[in-house]
mmCIF file of C-alpha atoms in Angstrom:
data_model
loop_
_atom_site.group_PDB
_atom_site.id
_atom_site.type_symbol
_atom_site.label_atom_id
_atom_site.label_comp_id
_atom_site.label_asym_id
_atom_site.label_seq_id
_atom_site.Cartn_x
_atom_site.Cartn_y
_atom_site.Cartn_z
ATOM 1 C CA UNK A 332 133.849 197.969 90.642
ATOM 2 C CA UNK A 333 136.692 201.191 91.377
ATOM 3 C CA UNK A 334 136.670 203.003 94.953
ATOM 4 C CA UNK A 335 135.589 205.967 93.158
ATOM 5 C CA UNK A 336 132.071 206.422 93.608
ATOM 6 C CA UNK A 337 131.453 203.970 96.700
ATOM 7 C CA UNK A 338 130.958 206.509 99.401
ATOM 8 C CA UNK A 339 129.490 209.088 97.381
ATOM 9 C CA UNK A 340 125.909 209.668 99.246
ATOM 10 C CA UNK A 341 124.222 210.270 95.878
ATOM 11 C CA UNK A 342 125.237 206.681 93.971
ATOM 12 C CA UNK A 343 124.014 203.482 95.648
ATOM 13 C CA UNK A 344 126.994 200.864 96.741
ATOM 14 C CA UNK A 345 124.750 197.406 96.272
ATOM 15 C CA UNK A 346 125.114 193.812 96.924
ATOM 16 C CA UNK A 347 122.251 192.435 95.066
ATOM 17 C CA UNK A 348 121.370 190.059 98.086
ATOM 18 C CA UNK A 349 121.606 192.590 100.713
ATOM 19 C CA UNK A 350 120.007 195.959 99.096
ATOM 20 C CA UNK A 351 118.842 195.552 95.512
ATOM 21 C CA UNK A 352 115.859 197.836 96.371
ATOM 22 C CA UNK A 353 118.736 200.567 96.193
ATOM 23 C CA UNK A 354 119.062 200.397 92.548
ATOM 24 C CA UNK A 355 115.380 202.082 91.783
ATOM 25 C CA UNK A 356 117.077 205.803 92.271
ATOM 26 C CA UNK A 357 120.371 205.410 90.709
ATOM 27 C CA UNK A 358 121.648 208.178 88.429
ATOM 28 C CA UNK A 359 123.709 206.157 85.846
ATOM 29 C CA UNK A 360 126.523 204.862 88.301
ATOM 30 C CA UNK A 361 125.905 201.939 90.243
ATOM 31 C CA UNK A 362 129.205 201.081 92.914
ATOM 32 C CA UNK A 363 130.345 197.751 93.766
ATOM 33 C CA UNK A 364 131.481 197.228 97.457
ATOM 34 C CA UNK A 365 135.202 196.053 98.332
ATOM 35 C CA UNK A 366 135.257 192.402 97.925
ATOM 36 C CA UNK A 367 135.748 191.405 101.689
ATOM 37 C CA UNK A 368 132.511 193.838 102.645
ATOM 38 C CA UNK A 369 130.424 192.018 100.011
ATOM 39 C CA UNK A 370 131.039 188.372 101.203
ATOM 40 C CA UNK A 371 130.455 189.787 104.899
ATOM 41 C CA UNK A 372 127.481 191.593 104.248
ATOM 42 C CA UNK A 373 126.004 188.634 102.509
ATOM 43 C CA UNK A 374 126.189 186.704 105.481
ATOM 44 C CA UNK A 375 125.280 189.371 107.780
ATOM 45 C CA UNK A 376 122.201 190.590 106.178
ATOM 46 C CA UNK A 377 119.616 187.333 107.213
ATOM 47 C CA UNK A 378 120.998 187.631 110.556
ATOM 48 C CA UNK A 379 120.586 191.267 110.893
ATOM 49 C CA UNK A 380 116.775 190.866 109.598
ATOM 50 C CA UNK A 381 115.959 188.281 112.189
ATOM 51 C CA UNK A 382 117.738 189.140 115.292
ATOM 52 C CA UNK A 383 119.140 192.986 114.575
ATOM 53 C CA UNK A 384 122.913 192.898 114.565
ATOM 54 C CA UNK A 385 124.135 195.496 117.399
ATOM 55 C CA UNK A 386 128.145 194.862 116.985
ATOM 56 C CA UNK A 387 130.602 193.145 114.605
ATOM 57 C CA UNK A 388 133.994 192.431 115.297
ATOM 58 C CA UNK A 389 135.524 191.079 111.871
ATOM 59 C CA UNK A 390 139.161 189.784 111.112
ATOM 60 C CA UNK A 391 139.965 188.735 107.421
ATOM 61 C CA UNK A 392 142.387 186.429 105.814
ATOM 62 C CA UNK A 393 142.838 187.962 102.377
ATOM 63 C CA UNK A 394 144.446 186.252 99.242
ATOM 64 C CA UNK A 395 146.948 187.754 97.397
ATOM 65 C CA UNK A 396 145.214 187.936 94.234
ATOM 66 C CA UNK A 397 143.302 191.128 95.678
ATOM 67 C CA UNK A 398 146.647 192.928 95.285
ATOM 68 C CA UNK A 399 146.577 191.970 91.164
ATOM 69 C CA UNK A 400 148.487 189.540 88.955
ATOM 70 C CA UNK A 401 151.776 190.845 90.130
ATOM 71 C CA UNK A 402 151.009 189.703 93.668
ATOM 72 C CA UNK A 403 150.177 186.305 92.403
ATOM 73 C CA UNK A 404 153.385 186.283 90.853
ATOM 74 C CA UNK A 405 155.538 187.425 93.647
ATOM 75 C CA UNK A 406 153.790 184.766 96.365
ATOM 76 C CA UNK A 407 154.619 181.814 93.265
ATOM 77 C CA UNK A 408 158.354 183.324 92.981
ATOM 78 C CA UNK A 409 158.672 183.543 96.790
ATOM 79 C CA UNK A 410 157.978 179.948 97.156
ATOM 80 C CA UNK A 411 160.501 178.628 94.653
ATOM 81 C CA UNK A 412 162.778 180.749 95.622
ATOM 82 C CA UNK A 413 162.397 179.573 99.798
ATOM 83 C CA UNK A 414 162.219 175.933 98.322
ATOM 84 C CA UNK A 415 165.323 176.391 96.503
ATOM 85 C CA UNK A 416 167.262 178.235 99.230
ATOM 86 C CA UNK A 417 167.625 181.384 97.351
ATOM 87 C CA UNK A 418 167.172 184.962 98.067
ATOM 88 C CA UNK A 419 163.454 185.987 98.371
ATOM 89 C CA UNK A 420 162.482 189.383 96.836
ATOM 90 C CA UNK A 421 159.690 191.405 97.596
ATOM 91 C CA UNK A 422 158.255 194.513 95.742
ATOM 92 C CA UNK A 423 154.886 194.212 95.625
ATOM 93 C CA UNK A 424 154.280 194.216 99.637
ATOM 94 C CA UNK A 425 156.641 195.568 101.983
ATOM 95 C CA UNK A 426 157.710 192.126 103.907
ATOM 96 C CA UNK A 427 157.991 188.588 102.005
ATOM 97 C CA UNK A 428 154.307 187.220 101.968
ATOM 98 C CA UNK A 429 155.498 183.385 101.452
ATOM 99 C CA UNK A 430 154.897 181.091 104.569
ATOM 100 C CA UNK A 431 154.005 184.437 106.281
ATOM 101 C CA UNK A 432 151.174 187.061 107.290
ATOM 102 C CA UNK A 433 150.850 190.756 107.122
ATOM 103 C CA UNK A 434 148.532 192.504 109.011
ATOM 104 C CA UNK A 435 147.989 195.285 106.724
ATOM 105 C CA UNK A 436 146.295 195.652 103.355
ATOM 106 C CA UNK A 437 146.439 198.874 101.724
ATOM 107 C CA UNK A 438 148.140 201.884 103.378
ATOM 108 C CA UNK A 439 148.096 202.980 107.197
ATOM 109 C CA UNK A 440 145.718 206.305 107.883
ATOM 110 C CA UNK A 441 146.098 208.400 110.692
ATOM 111 C CA UNK A 442 143.518 206.771 112.946
ATOM 112 C CA UNK A 443 145.763 203.519 112.724
ATOM 113 C CA UNK A 444 143.751 201.558 110.925
ATOM 114 C CA UNK A 445 144.462 200.783 107.318
ATOM 115 C CA UNK A 446 142.426 201.823 104.687
ATOM 116 C CA UNK A 447 140.697 198.136 103.687
ATOM 117 C CA UNK A 448 139.737 198.190 107.418
ATOM 118 C CA UNK A 449 137.841 201.430 107.123
ATOM 119 C CA UNK A 450 136.408 200.839 103.711
ATOM 120 C CA UNK A 451 134.906 197.514 105.317
ATOM 121 C CA UNK A 452 133.234 199.702 108.091
ATOM 122 C CA UNK A 453 132.260 202.687 106.035
ATOM 123 C CA UNK A 454 130.504 200.407 103.691
ATOM 124 C CA UNK A 455 128.743 198.454 106.171
ATOM 125 C CA UNK A 456 127.317 201.762 107.156
ATOM 126 C CA UNK A 457 126.092 202.573 103.973
ATOM 127 C CA UNK A 458 125.122 199.029 102.522
ATOM 128 C CA UNK A 459 123.520 197.762 105.792
ATOM 129 C CA UNK A 460 122.707 199.249 108.823
ATOM 130 C CA UNK A 461 124.610 202.396 110.156
ATOM 131 C CA UNK A 462 123.813 201.537 113.654
ATOM 132 C CA UNK A 463 125.886 198.567 113.573
ATOM 133 C CA UNK A 464 128.691 198.829 115.366
ATOM 134 C CA UNK A 465 131.809 197.243 113.825
ATOM 135 C CA UNK A 466 135.567 197.155 113.935
ATOM 136 C CA UNK A 467 138.044 195.226 111.433
ATOM 137 C CA UNK A 468 141.667 194.089 111.386
ATOM 138 C CA UNK A 469 143.004 193.308 107.656
ATOM 139 C CA UNK A 470 144.855 190.414 107.304
ATOM 140 C CA UNK A 471 147.145 189.240 103.872
ATOM 141 C CA UNK A 472 147.863 185.653 103.732
ATOM 142 C CA UNK A 473 149.966 183.576 101.231
ATOM 143 C CA UNK A 474 146.715 182.136 99.340
ATOM 144 C CA UNK A 475 146.394 183.004 95.871
ATOM 145 C CA UNK A 476 142.522 183.085 95.633
ATOM 146 C CA UNK A 477 139.671 183.511 98.240
ATOM 147 C CA UNK A 478 139.155 185.595 101.256
ATOM 148 C CA UNK A 479 138.598 184.067 104.666
ATOM 149 C CA UNK A 480 136.935 185.969 107.411
ATOM 150 C CA UNK A 481 136.119 185.477 110.893
ATOM 151 C CA UNK A 482 132.742 186.928 112.555
ATOM 152 C CA UNK A 483 132.287 187.732 115.726
ATOM 153 C CA UNK A 484 128.604 189.004 115.747
ATOM 154 C CA UNK A 485 126.221 190.150 118.769
ATOM 155 C CA UNK A 486 122.441 190.484 118.102
ATOM 156 C CA UNK A 487 119.589 192.651 119.829
ATOM 157 C CA UNK A 488 117.413 189.483 119.952
ATOM 158 C CA UNK A 489 118.607 186.076 121.275
ATOM 159 C CA UNK A 490 118.753 182.897 119.053
ATOM 160 C CA UNK A 491 119.837 179.178 118.995
ATOM 161 C CA UNK A 492 122.740 178.258 116.962
ATOM 162 C CA UNK A 493 120.720 175.558 114.881
ATOM 163 C CA UNK A 494 118.265 179.020 114.225
ATOM 164 C CA UNK A 495 121.406 180.584 112.322
ATOM 165 C CA UNK A 496 122.598 177.143 110.645
ATOM 166 C CA UNK A 497 118.598 177.087 109.087
ATOM 167 C CA UNK A 498 118.572 180.773 108.263
ATOM 168 C CA UNK A 499 121.952 180.704 106.347
ATOM 169 C CA UNK A 500 120.961 177.426 104.265
ATOM 170 C CA UNK A 501 117.689 179.530 103.079
ATOM 171 C CA UNK A 502 119.386 182.777 102.728
ATOM 172 C CA UNK A 503 120.267 183.145 98.718
ATOM 173 C CA UNK A 504 123.581 183.426 97.586
ATOM 174 C CA UNK A 505 124.762 181.466 100.682
ATOM 175 C CA UNK A 506 126.250 177.784 101.010
ATOM 176 C CA UNK A 507 126.374 176.306 104.761
ATOM 177 C CA UNK A 508 129.124 174.039 105.056
ATOM 178 C CA UNK A 509 129.442 173.260 108.831
ATOM 179 C CA UNK A 510 129.766 169.635 110.038
ATOM 180 C CA UNK A 511 132.659 169.807 112.597
ATOM 181 C CA UNK A 512 132.417 166.089 113.550
ATOM 182 C CA UNK A 513 133.655 165.308 109.946
ATOM 183 C CA UNK A 514 135.845 168.130 109.591
ATOM 184 C CA UNK A 515 133.335 169.929 107.288
ATOM 185 C CA UNK A 516 133.797 173.955 107.314
ATOM 186 C CA UNK A 517 134.427 176.104 104.441
ATOM 187 C CA UNK A 518 137.948 176.882 102.979
ATOM 188 C CA UNK A 519 139.812 178.763 100.334
ATOM 189 C CA UNK A 520 140.769 175.680 97.708
ATOM 190 C CA UNK A 521 137.349 174.776 97.865
ATOM 191 C CA UNK A 522 135.409 178.251 97.160
ATOM 192 C CA UNK A 523 137.808 178.927 94.267
ATOM 193 C CA UNK A 524 135.891 179.698 91.217
ATOM 194 C CA UNK A 525 132.418 179.570 92.773
ATOM 195 C CA UNK A 526 129.546 181.956 93.050
ATOM 196 C CA UNK A 527 128.328 181.364 96.564
ATOM 197 C CA UNK A 528 129.733 182.492 99.840
ATOM 198 C CA UNK A 529 130.446 179.786 102.355
ATOM 199 C CA UNK A 530 129.717 179.630 105.803
ATOM 200 C CA UNK A 531 130.508 177.383 108.825
ATOM 201 C CA UNK A 532 131.980 176.939 111.984
ATOM 202 C CA UNK A 533 128.732 178.411 113.613
ATOM 203 C CA UNK A 534 128.566 178.736 117.344
ATOM 204 C CA UNK A 535 127.914 180.290 120.243
ATOM 205 C CA UNK A 536 130.325 182.907 121.876
ATOM 206 C CA UNK A 537 129.681 182.104 125.689
ATOM 207 C CA UNK A 538 131.858 185.296 126.466
ATOM 208 C CA UNK A 539 128.971 187.519 125.681
ATOM 209 C CA UNK A 540 125.092 187.530 125.463
ATOM 210 C CA UNK A 541 123.571 186.706 121.713
ATOM 211 C CA UNK A 542 126.683 186.730 120.336
ATOM 212 C CA UNK A 543 128.102 184.078 117.775
ATOM 213 C CA UNK A 544 131.185 183.122 115.970
ATOM 214 C CA UNK A 545 131.301 182.256 112.045
ATOM 215 C CA UNK A 546 133.969 181.436 109.520
ATOM 216 C CA UNK A 547 133.268 182.905 105.934
ATOM 217 C CA UNK A 548 135.033 182.306 102.583
ATOM 218 C CA UNK A 549 134.324 183.516 99.109
ATOM 219 C CA UNK A 550 136.069 183.712 95.788
ATOM 220 C CA UNK A 551 137.265 187.324 95.697
ATOM 221 C CA UNK A 552 137.439 187.943 92.379
ATOM 222 C CA UNK A 553 134.035 186.308 91.527
ATOM 223 C CA UNK A 554 131.577 187.013 94.029
ATOM 224 C CA UNK A 555 133.916 189.933 95.476
ATOM 225 C CA UNK A 556 134.239 191.737 92.116
ATOM 226 C CA UNK A 557 132.577 190.268 88.713
ATOM 227 C CA UNK A 558 129.719 188.249 89.846
ATOM 228 C CA UNK A 559 128.560 190.980 91.683
ATOM 229 C CA UNK A 560 128.378 193.554 88.750
ATOM 230 C CA UNK A 561 127.019 191.110 86.698
ATOM 231 C CA UNK A 562 124.316 190.461 89.144
ATOM 232 C CA UNK A 563 123.533 194.128 89.253
ATOM 233 C CA UNK A 564 123.231 194.631 85.478
ATOM 234 C CA UNK A 565 120.938 191.355 85.440
ATOM 235 C CA UNK A 566 118.790 193.290 88.357
ATOM 236 C CA UNK A 567 118.822 196.786 86.279
ATOM 237 C CA UNK A 568 117.373 194.971 83.242
ATOM 238 C CA UNK A 569 115.184 192.913 85.355
ATOM 239 C CA UNK A 570 113.539 195.671 86.936
ATOM 240 C CA UNK A 571 113.699 197.681 83.657
ATOM 241 C CA UNK A 572 115.457 200.859 84.927
ATOM 242 C CA UNK A 573 117.453 201.178 81.936
ATOM 243 C CA UNK A 574 116.654 200.863 78.115
ATOM 244 C CA UNK A 575 118.492 198.237 76.685
ATOM 245 C CA UNK A 576 118.985 198.800 72.973
#
């Protein structure tokens, strides 16, 4: 689950719903991707298989639990301080996170991107397809659990929006919540503690050919970390890729 081996070419970087076959040639170490990459690629995989994705623009809205327990406690303490009119102290993040939005996750790199953004870009190339052009903006929001993502997806082949929705309904690991007339769409409180990647707000982008917008939400600690590694372990046993004592 660490970042240590994710980009090592000799070690597979695996999301079970996306590239399980990469397990076949493992050398004893299998890496699990970044949480924000996992939920994005679970949603993108079926679209890429059928319509061939050319480009993705992703903006994330990431929960503080991605920074650990100290960040959760800081959000809670800052919220109490705000409500009581007390001084708000920040230590985990460079700025107040309560009632705020921080366009930075991890450190900034020389190219102007923060490390989290480059993780999503590089991991997508390794896991799904290096030909996909992708750019990312990652943002920390005052939510305890579940990352949300806005995806703008350009495909080679034309599509109908209803075809995309049907595809999402039939794809493993995905739950479609898309009924805007009744205010049904994925949101963090609903996704917390659940295994699935939830998608909705699927609509055509009229500003570009063969392009759609999608909203994607998943529990960053569950599917984004623990569940993915458990699924990998189960698949290793299923494929008899390791001897179980």
